[in-house]
Amino acid sequence: MRGGASETKVHYKGNNEDFLVFVDSKDDYNKWVSDKSTPLAQVVSSFDVFTTHKQGSQGIYEAASKAMLANEFGTHNSDDAIKQILEKGVLQEMKFPERQGNRNDANVGENVGR
């Protein structure tokens, strides 16, 4: 992830797995929470549900299988599972610091070997 970027996701701790959905922004998420008529396409970054295999909101993200969705949410439909995750989950924002220092040492000062 680039420096200065942010990652906004909703984490839902299920009975057997942890599930994540990435959202575009905190504001878009809050708008959907208060007004469910807001289209999901304006809220989620992708229509994918991820699991971390009981690693909380950290760890390696892997796409949740239809069987996992059916076991946890009673449906294999990812849109329905996403709605439940957004309703019952916890919003988490992570900001990545800007990079510091030189980005390319070859462009600083005199080049060696010229």
mmCIF file of C-alpha atoms in Angstrom:
data_model
loop_
_atom_site.group_PDB
_atom_site.id
_atom_site.type_symbol
_atom_site.label_atom_id
_atom_site.label_comp_id
_atom_site.label_asym_id
_atom_site.label_seq_id
_atom_site.Cartn_x
_atom_site.Cartn_y
_atom_site.Cartn_z
ATOM 1 C CA MET A 1 0.000 0.000 0.000
ATOM 2 C CA ARG A 2 1.306 3.470 -0.809
ATOM 3 C CA GLY A 3 2.397 5.881 1.859
ATOM 4 C CA GLY A 4 -0.337 8.304 2.889
ATOM 5 C CA ALA A 5 -3.058 5.876 1.822
ATOM 6 C CA SER A 6 -5.794 4.535 4.028
ATOM 7 C CA GLU A 7 -7.671 1.267 4.315
ATOM 8 C CA THR A 8 -11.248 1.183 5.547
ATOM 9 C CA LYS A 9 -12.911 -2.121 6.286
ATOM 10 C CA VAL A 10 -15.716 -3.634 8.312
ATOM 11 C CA HIS A 11 -14.757 -6.601 10.489
ATOM 12 C CA TYR A 12 -17.317 -9.149 11.619
ATOM 13 C CA LYS A 13 -16.351 -11.851 14.107
ATOM 14 C CA GLY A 14 -18.441 -14.859 13.210
ATOM 15 C CA ASN A 15 -18.993 -18.099 15.071
ATOM 16 C CA ASN A 16 -16.181 -19.914 13.266
ATOM 17 C CA GLU A 17 -14.410 -17.308 11.139
ATOM 18 C CA ASP A 18 -13.601 -13.612 10.936
ATOM 19 C CA PHE A 19 -15.035 -11.829 7.893
ATOM 20 C CA LEU A 20 -14.028 -8.555 6.235
ATOM 21 C CA VAL A 21 -15.580 -6.247 3.685
ATOM 22 C CA PHE A 22 -13.638 -3.278 2.316
ATOM 23 C CA VAL A 23 -15.536 0.000 2.041
ATOM 24 C CA ASP A 24 -14.689 3.145 0.118
ATOM 25 C CA SER A 25 -14.797 5.481 3.092
ATOM 26 C CA LYS A 26 -16.086 5.961 6.612
ATOM 27 C CA ASP A 27 -18.527 8.594 5.352
ATOM 28 C CA ASP A 28 -19.997 6.262 2.722
ATOM 29 C CA TYR A 29 -20.359 3.509 5.308
ATOM 30 C CA ASN A 30 -22.072 5.814 7.819
ATOM 31 C CA LYS A 31 -24.412 7.068 5.093
ATOM 32 C CA TRP A 32 -25.442 3.473 4.289
ATOM 33 C CA VAL A 33 -25.945 2.640 7.991
ATOM 34 C CA SER A 34 -28.342 5.558 8.383
ATOM 35 C CA ASP A 35 -30.027 5.095 4.972
ATOM 36 C CA LYS A 36 -30.173 1.518 3.661
ATOM 37 C CA SER A 37 -31.592 2.758 0.347
ATOM 38 C CA THR A 38 -28.034 3.887 -0.533
ATOM 39 C CA PRO A 39 -26.783 1.433 -3.192
ATOM 40 C CA LEU A 40 -24.081 -0.956 -1.965
ATOM 41 C CA ALA A 41 -22.015 -0.045 -5.026
ATOM 42 C CA GLN A 42 -21.543 3.420 -3.482
ATOM 43 C CA VAL A 43 -20.267 1.898 -0.231
ATOM 44 C CA VAL A 44 -18.164 -1.207 -0.808
ATOM 45 C CA SER A 45 -14.841 -1.227 -2.640
ATOM 46 C CA SER A 46 -15.638 -4.634 -4.132
ATOM 47 C CA PHE A 47 -18.387 -7.186 -3.775
ATOM 48 C CA ASP A 48 -15.995 -9.654 -2.167
ATOM 49 C CA VAL A 49 -16.115 -11.060 1.341
ATOM 50 C CA PHE A 50 -12.776 -11.993 2.847
ATOM 51 C CA THR A 51 -11.839 -14.214 5.752
ATOM 52 C CA THR A 52 -8.676 -14.258 7.832
ATOM 53 C CA HIS A 53 -9.139 -17.753 9.306
ATOM 54 C CA LYS A 54 -9.626 -16.608 12.899
ATOM 55 C CA GLN A 55 -6.841 -14.011 12.715
ATOM 56 C CA GLY A 56 -9.101 -11.071 13.550
ATOM 57 C CA SER A 57 -8.955 -8.166 11.133
ATOM 58 C CA GLN A 58 -5.271 -8.835 10.481
ATOM 59 C CA GLY A 59 -3.579 -11.737 8.788
ATOM 60 C CA ILE A 60 -3.779 -12.989 5.245
ATOM 61 C CA TYR A 61 -7.015 -12.144 3.463
ATOM 62 C CA GLU A 62 -8.614 -14.945 1.515
ATOM 63 C CA ALA A 63 -11.890 -14.913 -0.372
ATOM 64 C CA ALA A 64 -14.641 -16.555 1.661
ATOM 65 C CA SER A 65 -16.179 -19.587 0.002
ATOM 66 C CA LYS A 66 -19.898 -19.909 -0.656
ATOM 67 C CA ALA A 67 -19.989 -22.701 1.951
ATOM 68 C CA MET A 68 -18.449 -20.377 4.571
ATOM 69 C CA LEU A 69 -21.028 -17.701 3.761
ATOM 70 C CA ALA A 70 -23.871 -20.221 3.940
ATOM 71 C CA ASN A 71 -22.642 -21.608 7.279
ATOM 72 C CA GLU A 72 -22.276 -18.179 8.881
ATOM 73 C CA PHE A 73 -24.965 -16.048 7.259
ATOM 74 C CA GLY A 74 -27.506 -18.605 6.079
ATOM 75 C CA THR A 75 -26.962 -17.632 2.437
ATOM 76 C CA HIS A 76 -24.348 -18.204 -0.230
ATOM 77 C CA ASN A 77 -25.269 -14.863 -1.838
ATOM 78 C CA SER A 78 -22.352 -12.489 -1.228
ATOM 79 C CA ASP A 79 -24.553 -9.354 -1.434
ATOM 80 C CA ASP A 80 -26.721 -10.608 1.437
ATOM 81 C CA ALA A 81 -23.646 -11.582 3.457
ATOM 82 C CA ILE A 82 -22.092 -8.142 2.827
ATOM 83 C CA LYS A 83 -25.226 -6.430 4.147
ATOM 84 C CA GLN A 84 -25.087 -8.515 7.322
ATOM 85 C CA ILE A 85 -21.380 -7.779 7.793
ATOM 86 C CA LEU A 86 -21.981 -4.043 7.330
ATOM 87 C CA GLU A 87 -24.880 -4.115 9.820
ATOM 88 C CA LYS A 88 -23.265 -6.271 12.517
ATOM 89 C CA GLY A 89 -19.564 -5.602 12.015
ATOM 90 C CA VAL A 90 -17.166 -2.982 13.320
ATOM 91 C CA LEU A 91 -15.718 -0.260 11.089
ATOM 92 C CA GLN A 92 -11.925 -0.054 11.155
ATOM 93 C CA GLU A 93 -9.764 2.605 9.550
ATOM 94 C CA MET A 94 -6.034 2.339 9.081
ATOM 95 C CA LYS A 95 -3.899 5.144 7.745
ATOM 96 C CA PHE A 96 -0.441 4.470 6.374
ATOM 97 C CA PRO A 97 2.241 7.103 7.030
ATOM 98 C CA GLU A 98 3.803 9.101 4.244
ATOM 99 C CA ARG A 99 7.156 7.829 3.102
ATOM 100 C CA GLN A 100 10.074 9.785 4.455
ATOM 101 C CA GLY A 101 13.445 10.510 2.877
ATOM 102 C CA ASN A 102 14.677 10.055 -0.652
ATOM 103 C CA ARG A 103 12.615 7.944 -2.963
ATOM 104 C CA ASN A 104 15.405 7.227 -5.423
ATOM 105 C CA ASP A 105 18.971 7.648 -4.267
ATOM 106 C CA ALA A 106 20.190 7.676 -7.887
ATOM 107 C CA ASN A 107 18.498 11.036 -8.373
ATOM 108 C CA VAL A 108 20.166 12.670 -5.357
ATOM 109 C CA GLY A 109 23.436 14.517 -5.748
ATOM 110 C CA GLU A 110 26.050 13.292 -8.187
ATOM 111 C CA ASN A 111 25.694 9.869 -9.684
ATOM 112 C CA VAL A 112 28.530 7.519 -8.917
ATOM 113 C CA GLY A 113 30.213 5.977 -11.934
ATOM 114 C CA ARG A 114 29.692 8.833 -14.348
#
